[in-house]
Amino acid sequence: MASHGIPRVSGASLDKSEQAKQKERKQIDQYKALESEVTDRIKARDYSNATFQATSKLLSQNPEYYTIWNHRRRLLQDVFARELATGPSGPLIDETDAAAAQKAGLTLAQHEIALLVKEDLLFLIPLLKQYPKCYWIWNHRSWLLSTATQHLPVHNSSELWQGELGLVTKMLSLDSRNFHGWGYRRQVVKEIEQLNGSSMAESEFTYTTKMVETNLSNFSAWHNRSQLIPRILSDRQASSKQRQTFFDSEFELITRALYTDPYDQSLWFYHQYLMATLDASNDQALPILDPCTNTGRVDYLEREIDSIKEMLEGAEDCKYIYQALLEYSSRYIEVEAGNKKVSTVELREWLDELRKLDPLRAGRWRDWQEQLKL
Amino acid sequence: MSLAAGPGRGHVAVGQLPEELKLVVDKHVAYIQSLDTRKDELEYHLTEHLRIGGIYWGLTALHLLGHPDALPREGLIDYVLSCLCESGGFGAAPGHDAHILYTGYSVQILTMIDGFGALEERLPDCKQKIARFVASHQQPDGTFAGDEWGEIDTRFLFSALYTLSLLGYLPHQRPSEPPLINLPAATAYIKACQNFDGAFGVSPGAESHSGQVFTCVGALYIAGELDSYLGEEGKDRLGAWLSERQLPSGGLNGRPEKLVDVCYSWWVMSSMAMIGRLHWIDKAKLTAFILQCQDPDEGGMADRPGDMVDVFHTVFGVAGLSLLGYPGLVEVDPAYCMPRHITAQISK
Ligand SMILES: [Zn+2]
């Protein structure tokens, strides 16, 4: 439907042969028959294994069919409720199951729920691989896990969530900017932290280091890093000095990256983030320095303006450099009224370069010129 | 009456695009009209969950193209009513479960075709019942779930707010009644989704993404808090992030280092329009990019030049051109993605 990246094909090749049409008609009939089977069974409240298998078959053909996912959950809810109602003295207890449950320290109902959840999580794996952007599959996964968390002891649900961390790590190694992947990772980490009562900020921070080292241009990883920084500093109970050392090392990391590729927008965004932590008017970037004094701000602004000026050599056609110089200079002028570092002449020069290099955003540069009174 | 979302049948290869780019209005109208005649294609059946969305996209495109009556009104009303569930919400197609997104599309369609009278006959006090369905999905933290299963996304919050506003059930539209939702909590949640770059993510802590920028900016706009919350500095910051989405082809992408796309172009530019920064990108180049995404022979628009068309990209392409002031198009409202002359009638 909302098709992306599928080339348009010629009209002639779309004229199907009679044979192809017949085949398609047959496929449609089969699909509609399966759909009716599922819908009829659910209407009759037939929450049997056969119905469950029919939903599996239909969802494998069409994982976007959200109502069928809902039916599947209704069915599972019914099974779980029955398991929980039967209790340990139910009439049909399989002895091996009972022994396994006992060994795992679970009630029989918990044991059954854990098995069903694990089985359904496995069912989703090939679907996720084939349709990594389908919201409903991720949704169902989250539902399974939160339902398990509700019914199982902490130890068991924590194990399930740990498995998810492994899965999402694998998925992000295949597509390192998968939006759902990063969002899901944050959700999984939050759940494990809650269950275990301990912070994972340090190990997640290390993970982002690994990810940006593999691919500098991974803004999703840089973003996650920026989210973790306030937490690790607070977890470490970092002193003023330690915070400053940390801040310096982040600048070192990003400056090295920028020297490798000053044309990479992701890197500049991270640099902007670091600078935004110095900006008292930006409520979305918590200060890294503590205390974050005006002298501190001026020092860092001066240092970064100098360092970025040096980057110009050999990269005179890189618009991001001029943008950064203008932005940080205008902030510098605000906090350092004496304004020793930058001259109006320089600002004008940078803006002229920007206009030449980036005519697409001419309107923005015009507004900026007015704002800076150049 | 239902619109399939299937592909077009165009056959122009990239590189063969005409010298002079023009919007092929009649062909787009014919393409949208043809979408209901695809029942012999498997794809038609596999995309049933997109039917009500498809109708909203197609109908909006037709309105903006100046052909609001190109689809039979009676057929549209019958179809939308057949998607109504007992809860007062709408599903994506007859027999599909109610969801806040499809309820939103249904209300948009009914507003455009003036269909609430017909619905009232079937469901007395229909507007209030739909509004209550929507309001019942608000969570204690202010956000909205999409359905009874509880998935959270700023898309649902935005959908809830525009649906309630079209129905006339936002708190400020009924000052004498107890509010159906906690609007301050909803906007507080949106604000928590904002990042240092001025843009918004899908939940607090998530990476900025232009689809989410659109829903968050749209939600604040409809709640009447956009200007006061962002201020000029906030608009500059967000506008800068959004304007960097334009690439040399003229098209816009959804996040840094991603490909340009007609649908993202709409979400980015409509957000820029809402914060008064649309002049920060090259409108002529963007217009040319959108026109290149047309199938000039069979109608419809694609994500990128030369790709397969669909009704989703068609409406966002046409809406984009309207926002860019392309001659002959009906003016679009950037928040609702509906004709301005219709949203102008919403009670404030
Ligand atoms: Zn798209």
XYZ file of C-alpha atoms and ligand atoms in Angstrom:
723
model
C 0.000 0.000 0.000
C 2.273 2.747 1.123
C 4.914 1.233 -1.074
C 8.480 2.381 -0.665
C 11.330 1.918 -3.079
C 9.481 -0.392 -5.456
C 10.250 0.510 -9.066
C 7.365 1.246 -11.402
C 7.034 -1.472 -14.005
C 5.904 -1.136 -17.575
C 2.231 -1.538 -18.535
C 2.927 -4.441 -20.883
C 4.552 -6.583 -18.210
C 1.572 -5.944 -15.945
C -0.881 -7.501 -18.382
C -1.212 -10.893 -16.804
C -1.674 -14.081 -18.771
C -4.933 -15.982 -18.344
C -2.953 -18.597 -16.448
C -1.549 -16.011 -14.032
C -5.000 -14.530 -13.503
C -6.389 -17.930 -12.707
C -3.605 -18.549 -10.222
C -4.291 -15.216 -8.543
C -8.016 -15.976 -8.328
C -7.181 -19.235 -6.612
C -4.870 -17.457 -4.143
C -7.607 -14.950 -3.356
C -10.142 -17.730 -2.759
C -7.758 -19.551 -0.430
C -6.969 -16.373 1.482
C -10.625 -15.424 1.865
C -11.497 -18.959 2.996
C -8.810 -18.856 5.676
C -9.998 -15.429 6.790
C -13.595 -16.668 7.114
C -12.433 -19.712 9.016
C -10.654 -17.587 11.621
C -13.449 -15.047 11.889
C -16.180 -17.698 12.193
C -14.299 -19.624 14.847
C -13.702 -16.467 16.893
C -17.340 -15.441 16.557
C -18.292 -18.856 17.950
C -15.788 -18.319 20.782
C -13.973 -21.444 19.684
C -10.677 -20.791 21.467
C -9.130 -24.106 20.491
C -5.705 -25.058 19.274
C -7.120 -25.363 15.736
C -8.255 -21.724 15.858
C -4.872 -20.699 17.187
C -3.121 -22.496 14.309
C -5.468 -20.844 11.811
C -4.524 -17.389 13.117
C -0.839 -18.345 12.783
C -1.382 -19.284 9.163
C -3.306 -16.119 8.354
C -0.864 -13.817 10.166
C 2.099 -15.395 8.384
C 0.429 -14.410 5.112
C -0.644 -10.992 6.324
C 0.958 -9.665 9.535
C -0.639 -6.223 8.988
C -4.092 -7.666 9.707
C -4.322 -6.153 13.207
C -7.734 -7.569 14.077
C -6.343 -11.096 13.766
C -3.567 -10.243 16.238
C -6.336 -9.061 18.583
C -8.159 -12.372 18.117
C -4.966 -14.256 18.856
C -4.564 -12.341 22.120
C -8.219 -12.931 23.075
C -7.605 -16.612 22.578
C -4.397 -16.615 24.618
C -6.053 -14.608 27.377
C -8.772 -17.233 27.523
C -6.237 -20.075 27.721
C -4.218 -18.296 30.432
C -7.373 -17.602 32.443
C -8.359 -21.262 32.223
C -4.880 -22.379 33.287
C -4.960 -20.050 36.268
C -8.475 -21.107 37.244
C -7.734 -24.822 37.125
C -5.008 -24.542 39.717
C -2.690 -27.356 40.809
C -5.501 -29.828 41.414
C -6.844 -29.767 37.870
C -8.101 -33.004 36.400
C -5.723 -33.357 33.458
C -2.252 -32.890 34.821
C 0.502 -34.286 32.703
C 3.087 -35.766 35.066
C 6.136 -34.604 33.157
C 4.731 -31.081 33.033
C 4.047 -31.159 36.732
C 7.597 -32.300 37.416
C 9.083 -29.655 35.124
C 7.012 -26.939 36.754
C 8.054 -28.023 40.190
C 11.686 -28.114 39.196
C 11.480 -24.573 37.841
C 9.774 -23.365 40.987
C 6.591 -22.511 39.090
C 2.971 -23.422 39.544
C 1.607 -25.590 36.792
C -0.361 -22.640 35.387
C 2.790 -20.486 35.345
C 4.692 -23.273 33.663
C 2.050 -23.536 30.915
C 1.892 -19.758 30.440
C 5.677 -19.574 30.181
C 5.681 -22.324 27.552
C 2.956 -20.694 25.476
C 4.605 -17.281 25.646
C 7.978 -18.689 24.620
C 6.408 -20.569 21.750
C 4.633 -17.459 20.515
C 7.813 -15.375 20.811
C 9.497 -17.937 18.553
C 6.631 -17.770 16.062
C 7.290 -14.031 15.676
C 11.004 -14.296 14.848
C 10.738 -15.174 11.149
C 7.923 -12.618 10.775
C 10.070 -9.882 12.305
C 12.885 -10.777 9.948
C 10.595 -10.578 6.951
C 8.649 -7.490 8.070
C 10.976 -5.535 10.404
C 8.849 -2.387 10.116
C 5.459 -3.927 10.886
C 4.166 -2.241 14.053
C 1.707 -5.022 14.903
C 4.371 -7.717 15.274
C 6.364 -5.582 17.723
C 3.119 -4.851 19.473
C 2.213 -8.444 19.934
C 5.691 -9.157 21.224
C 5.385 -6.430 23.836
C 2.006 -7.756 24.871
C 3.342 -11.306 25.301
C 6.192 -10.107 27.446
C 4.142 -7.799 29.619
C 1.567 -10.540 30.114
C 4.328 -12.944 31.117
C 5.753 -10.331 33.490
C 2.336 -10.056 35.084
C 1.995 -13.799 35.714
C 5.530 -15.140 36.211
C 8.037 -14.729 39.049
C 10.618 -11.964 38.538
C 13.407 -14.415 37.790
C 11.529 -15.954 34.848
C 10.243 -12.749 33.298
C 13.659 -11.169 33.667
C 15.089 -14.096 31.702
C 12.562 -13.501 28.917
C 13.445 -9.812 28.716
C 17.171 -10.698 28.655
C 16.405 -12.830 25.616
C 14.821 -9.774 24.009
C 17.985 -7.776 24.594
C 19.892 -10.441 22.674
C 17.355 -10.369 19.867
C 17.352 -6.605 19.489
C 21.166 -6.534 19.569
C 21.175 -8.981 16.694
C 18.595 -6.948 14.772
C 20.531 -3.720 15.249
C 23.694 -5.411 14.006
C 21.814 -6.137 10.758
C 20.138 -2.720 10.448
C 21.825 -0.311 12.812
C 19.283 2.482 12.343
C 16.056 0.504 12.623
C 13.743 2.883 14.418
C 11.623 0.189 16.024
C 14.801 -1.597 17.032
C 16.197 1.324 19.035
C 12.827 2.121 20.567
C 12.353 -1.504 21.526
C 15.842 -1.634 23.006
C 15.040 1.282 25.319
C 11.805 -0.429 26.359
C 13.560 -3.747 27.025
C 16.302 -2.095 29.073
C 13.722 -0.213 31.117
C 11.857 -3.439 31.883
C 15.012 -5.312 32.929
C 16.067 -2.397 35.105
C 12.689 -2.364 36.804
C 12.638 -6.122 37.336
C 16.213 -6.317 38.609
C 16.183 -3.015 40.424
C 19.550 -1.967 38.985
C 20.669 0.515 36.344
C 22.005 -0.652 32.987
C 23.087 2.820 31.900
C 26.814 1.946 31.935
C 26.546 -1.161 29.764
C 24.158 0.600 27.384
C 26.563 3.519 27.145
C 29.362 1.091 26.245
C 27.060 -0.402 23.618
C 26.610 3.018 21.962
C 30.398 3.465 21.937
C 30.719 0.170 20.111
C 27.972 1.108 17.656
C 29.427 4.508 16.740
C 32.876 2.993 16.401
C 31.469 0.523 13.859
C 29.632 3.249 11.976
C 30.341 6.874 12.815
C 27.315 8.042 10.911
C 24.828 6.180 13.121
C 22.820 9.031 14.596
C 20.481 6.620 16.384
C 23.438 5.453 18.463
C 24.656 9.010 19.099
C 21.140 9.929 20.145
C 20.899 7.068 22.610
C 24.280 8.072 23.978
C 23.012 11.577 24.655
C 20.062 10.101 26.555
C 22.307 7.941 28.737
C 24.823 10.602 29.741
C 22.806 12.314 32.506
C 22.049 8.885 33.958
C 25.577 7.508 34.024
C 26.905 10.703 35.575
C 24.275 10.486 38.258
C 24.855 6.715 38.750
C 28.592 7.393 39.101
C 27.857 10.261 41.480
C 30.433 12.117 39.423
C 32.214 15.074 41.013
C 32.618 18.436 39.239
C 36.085 17.406 38.148
C 34.931 14.013 36.869
C 32.096 15.636 34.968
C 34.513 17.992 33.302
C 36.864 15.148 32.380
C 33.910 13.251 30.965
C 32.747 16.289 28.980
C 36.254 16.745 27.560
C 36.489 13.130 26.505
C 33.157 13.353 24.656
C 34.439 16.416 22.798
C 37.603 14.537 21.988
C 35.620 11.609 20.579
C 33.362 13.751 18.417
C 36.163 16.032 17.234
C 38.158 13.031 16.073
C 35.053 11.774 14.235
C 34.460 15.184 12.668
C 38.017 15.266 11.359
C 37.329 11.913 9.701
C 34.181 13.188 8.024
C 33.117 16.814 8.498
C 30.358 16.322 5.904
C 28.450 13.904 8.146
C 25.322 15.553 9.578
C 24.931 12.981 12.379
C 28.256 13.969 13.895
C 27.375 17.636 13.887
C 24.110 16.875 15.642
C 26.032 15.193 18.437
C 28.408 18.127 18.648
C 25.350 20.370 18.849
C 24.011 18.235 21.653
C 27.217 18.672 23.687
C 27.094 22.404 23.076
C 23.388 22.498 23.950
C 24.207 21.193 27.445
C 25.975 24.541 27.965
C 22.949 26.479 26.772
C 20.788 27.514 29.705
C 17.861 28.240 27.397
C 17.732 24.665 26.044
C 15.577 22.696 28.481
C 15.980 19.488 26.482
C 19.729 19.162 27.148
C 20.595 18.769 30.822
C 23.941 20.332 31.777
C 26.887 17.914 31.930
C 29.081 20.342 33.860
C 28.089 20.914 37.458
C 28.244 23.729 38.288
C 27.750 25.097 34.761
C 29.040 28.642 35.204
C 29.230 31.492 32.745
C 33.035 31.261 32.786
C 32.726 27.563 31.953
C 30.409 28.342 29.065
C 32.721 31.010 27.679
C 35.760 28.710 27.965
C 34.117 25.863 26.087
C 32.598 28.132 23.445
C 36.011 29.742 22.804
C 37.742 26.400 22.648
C 35.206 24.857 20.277
C 35.083 27.901 17.998
C 38.887 27.700 17.675
C 38.834 23.976 17.090
C 36.143 24.226 14.409
C 38.003 27.041 12.668
C 40.930 24.646 12.318
C 38.640 22.106 10.685
C 38.086 24.506 7.806
C 41.495 23.728 6.381
C 40.938 21.346 3.511
C 37.179 21.408 4.065
C 36.427 24.955 2.951
C 33.370 23.704 1.072
C 31.770 22.094 4.139
C 28.652 24.047 5.034
C 28.249 22.471 8.458
C 31.452 24.124 9.635
C 30.186 27.616 8.814
C 26.825 26.799 10.363
C 28.493 25.667 13.581
C 30.781 28.708 13.666
C 27.860 31.082 13.246
C 25.681 29.329 15.769
C 28.291 29.004 18.488
C 29.564 32.531 17.851
C 26.134 34.032 18.266
C 25.808 32.199 21.587
C 29.297 33.344 22.525
C 28.358 36.956 21.845
C 25.348 36.510 24.135
C 27.320 35.201 27.110
C 30.563 37.134 26.553
C 29.423 40.679 25.904
C 33.054 41.751 25.472
C 33.093 39.491 22.389
C 36.858 39.275 21.951
C 36.855 36.115 19.942
C 34.661 36.845 16.928
C 34.392 39.888 14.716
C 31.452 41.032 12.616
C 33.667 40.734 9.560
C 34.192 37.054 10.245
C 30.512 36.426 10.866
C 29.679 38.073 7.548
C 32.271 35.995 5.749
C 30.896 32.769 7.162
C 27.342 33.694 6.275
C 28.405 34.529 2.702
C 30.059 31.130 2.379
C 26.968 29.454 3.739
C 24.770 31.244 1.227
C 27.015 30.111 -1.599
C 27.352 26.514 -0.414
C 23.771 25.964 0.661
C 21.345 27.914 -1.527
C 18.465 25.529 -0.665
C 18.089 27.168 2.733
C 18.544 30.768 1.522
C 15.477 31.924 3.472
C 16.962 30.652 6.716
C 20.270 32.412 6.101
C 18.393 35.641 5.332
C 16.511 35.457 8.632
C 19.752 34.669 10.437
C 21.474 37.683 8.924
C 18.707 39.893 10.248
C 18.828 38.301 13.671
C 22.596 38.750 13.938
C 22.209 42.288 12.569
C 24.903 41.677 9.948
C -17.462 1.627 -1.920
C -13.893 1.157 -0.946
C -10.561 2.169 -2.329
C -7.847 -0.362 -2.788
C -4.463 0.857 -1.965
C -2.771 -1.085 -4.712
C -0.094 0.094 -7.068
C -0.671 2.042 -10.235
C 0.102 0.683 -13.652
C 2.364 3.416 -14.921
C 5.120 2.797 -17.373
C 7.481 5.717 -17.541
C 11.061 4.939 -16.707
C 13.257 7.385 -14.825
C 15.025 9.722 -17.203
C 12.081 9.896 -19.581
C 10.335 12.565 -17.553
C 8.918 15.403 -19.621
C 10.840 18.661 -19.816
C 8.003 20.735 -18.508
C 6.588 19.337 -15.294
C 2.880 19.794 -14.788
C 0.389 18.345 -12.361
C -1.752 15.843 -14.289
C -4.962 16.586 -12.385
C -7.372 14.541 -14.509
C -5.126 11.510 -14.414
C -4.835 11.635 -10.632
C -8.634 11.868 -10.372
C -9.047 8.885 -12.696
C -6.379 6.934 -10.774
C -8.171 7.454 -7.447
C -11.513 6.528 -9.000
C -9.993 3.330 -10.384
C -8.848 2.085 -6.975
C -12.156 0.428 -6.182
C -12.005 -1.831 -9.217
C -9.081 -3.979 -8.123
C -10.926 -6.870 -6.549
C -9.278 -9.350 -8.902
C -5.884 -8.592 -7.321
C -4.611 -10.438 -4.254
C -3.049 -7.191 -3.024
C -6.529 -5.650 -2.774
C -7.522 -8.278 -0.248
C -4.234 -8.252 1.642
C -4.575 -4.508 2.253
C -8.106 -4.522 3.633
C -6.768 -3.150 6.939
C -5.938 0.059 5.050
C -9.334 0.561 3.439
C -10.667 3.436 5.558
C -7.272 5.140 5.436
C -7.287 4.696 1.658
C -10.654 6.403 1.387
C -9.529 9.326 3.542
C -6.340 9.718 1.470
C -8.163 9.443 -1.852
C -11.023 11.734 -0.875
C -8.693 14.404 0.515
C -6.601 14.313 -2.650
C -9.770 14.732 -4.743
C -10.930 17.676 -2.629
C -7.565 19.388 -2.983
C -7.529 18.686 -6.722
C -10.880 20.466 -6.986
C -12.943 17.318 -7.661
C -14.680 16.736 -4.315
C -17.564 14.841 -5.915
C -15.529 12.373 -7.957
C -16.481 9.530 -5.594
C -20.179 8.760 -5.034
C -21.229 10.247 -1.683
C -23.816 7.577 -0.872
C -21.271 4.831 -1.378
C -18.795 6.578 0.917
C -21.363 7.026 3.671
C -22.477 3.398 3.453
C -18.912 2.172 3.637
C -17.872 4.357 6.587
C -20.996 3.396 8.519
C -20.271 -0.273 7.857
C -16.969 0.174 9.745
C -18.667 1.466 12.907
C -18.246 -0.767 15.963
C -20.487 -0.999 19.000
C -17.973 0.902 21.099
C -18.485 4.055 19.043
C -15.119 3.603 17.347
C -14.431 2.645 13.746
C -12.416 -0.234 12.321
C -10.299 -0.173 9.163
C -12.913 -2.153 7.236
C -16.213 -3.920 8.029
C -15.627 -6.564 10.719
C -12.248 -5.108 11.775
C -11.757 -3.998 15.369
C -12.123 -0.359 16.377
C -8.920 1.679 16.560
C -8.278 5.313 17.311
C -6.494 5.899 13.961
C -9.364 4.522 11.867
C -11.873 6.424 13.979
C -9.904 9.553 13.104
C -9.976 8.807 9.378
C -13.711 8.039 9.518
C -14.448 11.339 11.240
C -12.333 13.185 8.654
C -14.271 11.518 5.821
C -17.650 12.220 7.430
C -16.631 15.856 7.935
C -15.598 16.230 4.296
C -18.798 14.691 2.917
C -21.077 16.224 5.562
C -22.161 12.742 6.598
C -22.934 13.100 10.303
C -26.666 13.464 9.563
C -26.723 10.011 8.005
C -24.738 8.589 10.917
C -27.094 10.205 13.417
C -29.951 8.125 11.995
C -28.000 4.960 12.731
C -26.432 6.073 15.993
C -28.320 8.778 17.876
C -26.035 11.305 19.564
C -23.257 9.936 17.354
C -20.724 12.731 17.813
C -20.762 12.402 21.564
C -20.473 8.612 21.381
C -17.466 8.773 19.076
C -15.909 11.450 21.267
C -16.361 9.265 24.337
C -14.764 6.322 22.553
C -11.728 8.459 21.745
C -11.523 9.994 25.213
C -11.691 6.584 26.894
C -8.234 5.779 25.475
C -6.423 8.491 27.413
C -3.894 7.095 29.912
C -3.061 8.504 33.361
C 0.133 10.117 31.985
C -1.865 12.068 29.403
C -1.018 10.009 26.352
C -3.439 7.875 24.320
C -3.543 4.165 23.551
C -4.492 3.132 20.011
C -7.010 0.538 21.105
C -7.981 -1.701 24.005
C -4.576 -3.439 23.841
C -2.793 -0.374 25.043
C -0.065 0.430 22.510
C 1.161 4.005 23.031
C 2.327 6.334 20.261
C 2.183 10.110 19.775
C 0.325 9.356 16.519
C -2.636 8.213 18.615
C -2.527 11.302 20.793
C -2.549 13.546 17.720
C -5.343 11.512 16.165
C -7.384 11.801 19.370
C -6.991 15.587 19.485
C -7.864 16.284 15.849
C -10.813 13.865 15.995
C -12.209 15.524 19.105
C -11.692 18.950 17.577
C -13.551 17.964 14.376
C -16.379 16.638 16.550
C -16.377 19.805 18.666
C -15.514 17.952 21.881
C -12.215 19.477 22.997
C -12.517 21.089 26.455
C -12.207 24.648 25.153
C -14.920 23.994 22.551
C -17.404 23.174 25.357
C -16.419 25.439 28.225
C -19.685 24.858 30.092
C -19.329 21.042 30.213
C -16.956 18.863 32.243
C -13.933 18.138 29.999
C -13.865 14.718 28.296
C -10.064 14.580 28.366
C -7.187 16.007 30.370
C -5.726 18.290 27.713
C -2.910 19.754 29.866
C -1.687 16.200 30.602
C -1.756 15.370 26.880
C 0.323 18.388 25.909
C 2.700 17.821 28.833
C 3.388 14.358 27.415
C 4.068 15.833 23.958
C 6.521 18.315 25.472
C 8.356 15.447 27.191
C 8.951 13.921 23.728
C 10.980 16.934 22.587
C 14.749 16.580 22.100
C 17.670 18.993 22.352
C 17.528 19.543 18.569
C 14.037 21.029 18.921
C 12.414 18.052 17.174
C 10.236 15.282 18.665
C 10.389 11.508 19.066
C 7.738 8.815 19.429
C 8.047 8.746 23.232
C 10.176 10.539 25.837
C 13.819 9.701 25.090
C 13.248 8.523 21.510
C 15.213 9.883 18.538
C 13.760 12.814 16.590
C 11.759 11.736 13.583
C 9.771 13.927 11.176
C 6.654 11.761 11.299
C 6.588 12.315 15.057
C 7.418 16.000 14.656
C 4.276 16.342 12.578
C 2.079 14.584 15.136
C 3.548 16.511 18.077
C 3.483 19.910 16.374
C -0.022 19.150 15.089
C -1.201 18.164 18.569
C 0.187 21.352 20.144
C -1.314 23.398 17.299
C -4.775 21.899 17.774
C -4.488 22.291 21.546
C -3.663 25.974 20.964
C -0.288 25.744 22.700
C 2.153 25.692 19.788
C 3.137 29.352 19.744
C 3.308 29.820 23.489
C 5.276 26.624 24.072
C 7.893 26.904 21.345
C 8.352 30.665 21.224
C 10.554 32.134 18.489
C 13.687 30.422 19.787
C 12.033 27.002 19.860
C 10.643 27.539 16.374
C 14.094 28.493 15.104
C 15.630 25.363 16.597
C 12.939 23.016 15.274
C 12.833 24.877 11.946
C 16.585 24.403 11.554
C 16.304 20.639 12.104
C 13.375 20.414 9.685
C 15.031 22.534 7.001
C 18.097 20.258 7.053
C 15.781 17.496 5.810
C 15.869 18.975 2.291
C 18.410 17.259 0.056
C 19.821 18.451 -3.297
C 17.078 16.590 -5.217
C 14.612 19.012 -3.618
C 12.839 16.251 -1.689
C 12.863 15.930 2.099
C 13.863 12.963 4.270
C 12.544 11.792 7.643
C 15.762 11.874 9.686
C 19.453 12.571 9.088
C 21.154 10.369 6.459
C 17.915 8.837 5.135
C 16.411 8.852 1.629
C 14.026 11.560 0.429
C 10.351 10.599 0.240
C 7.093 12.337 -0.735
C 5.319 11.335 2.488
C 8.138 12.657 4.689
C 8.223 15.766 2.550
C 4.641 16.437 3.613
C 5.231 15.827 7.319
C 8.278 18.064 7.316
C 6.820 20.904 5.299
C 3.456 20.925 7.062
C 5.304 21.188 10.389
C 7.388 24.030 8.965
C 4.199 25.765 7.848
C 2.670 25.424 11.327
C 5.695 27.106 12.923
C 5.990 29.752 10.183
C 9.320 28.528 8.767
C 8.276 27.127 5.383
C 10.374 29.789 3.657
C 13.500 28.101 5.077
C 13.562 25.518 2.272
C 13.643 25.782 -1.523
C 9.988 25.590 -2.492
C 10.589 25.524 -6.249
C 12.896 22.528 -5.978
C 10.495 20.708 -3.686
C 7.638 21.382 -6.115
C 9.692 19.916 -8.953
C 10.594 16.874 -6.853
C 6.944 16.128 -6.046
C 5.909 16.559 -9.676
C 8.635 14.119 -10.706
C 7.049 11.519 -8.432
C 3.881 11.504 -10.537
C 3.011 8.798 -12.989
C 2.272 11.211 -15.844
C 0.410 8.606 -17.883
C -1.733 6.705 -15.443
C -1.906 9.145 -12.524
C -0.938 8.713 -8.875
C 2.279 9.602 -7.075
C 5.129 7.533 -5.653
C 7.628 7.938 -2.804
C 10.385 8.822 -5.283
C 10.610 9.448 -9.036
C 10.167 6.266 -11.045
C 8.680 4.202 -8.234
C 5.315 2.520 -7.975
C 2.494 4.935 -7.127
C -0.072 4.517 -4.342
C -2.902 6.606 -2.894
C -0.973 7.336 0.342
C 1.845 9.121 -1.493
C -0.680 10.666 -3.889
C -2.483 12.601 -1.163
C 0.721 13.740 0.521
C 2.141 14.830 -2.823
C -0.980 16.793 -3.726
C -1.272 18.270 -0.213
C 2.388 19.265 -0.417
C 1.843 21.042 -3.715
C -1.173 22.818 -2.238
C 0.886 24.012 0.720
C 3.567 25.202 -1.713
C 0.936 27.282 -3.500
C 0.777 25.263 -6.715
C -1.764 27.035 -8.960
C -5.290 25.657 -9.199
C -5.228 23.555 -6.041
C -7.581 23.993 -3.088
C -5.776 25.301 -0.013
C -4.835 22.602 2.524
C -4.825 22.901 6.312
C -1.345 21.706 7.399
C -2.510 20.263 10.743
C -5.572 18.316 9.615
C -4.459 17.516 6.038
C -7.940 18.516 4.882
C -9.236 21.451 2.805
C -8.851 24.727 4.691
C -12.375 25.902 3.832
C -13.706 22.841 5.705
C -11.496 23.054 8.798
C -12.257 26.798 8.969
C -15.740 25.791 10.141
C -14.478 23.961 13.245
C -15.661 25.746 16.374
C -12.729 27.366 18.138
Zn 6.817 7.423 1.893
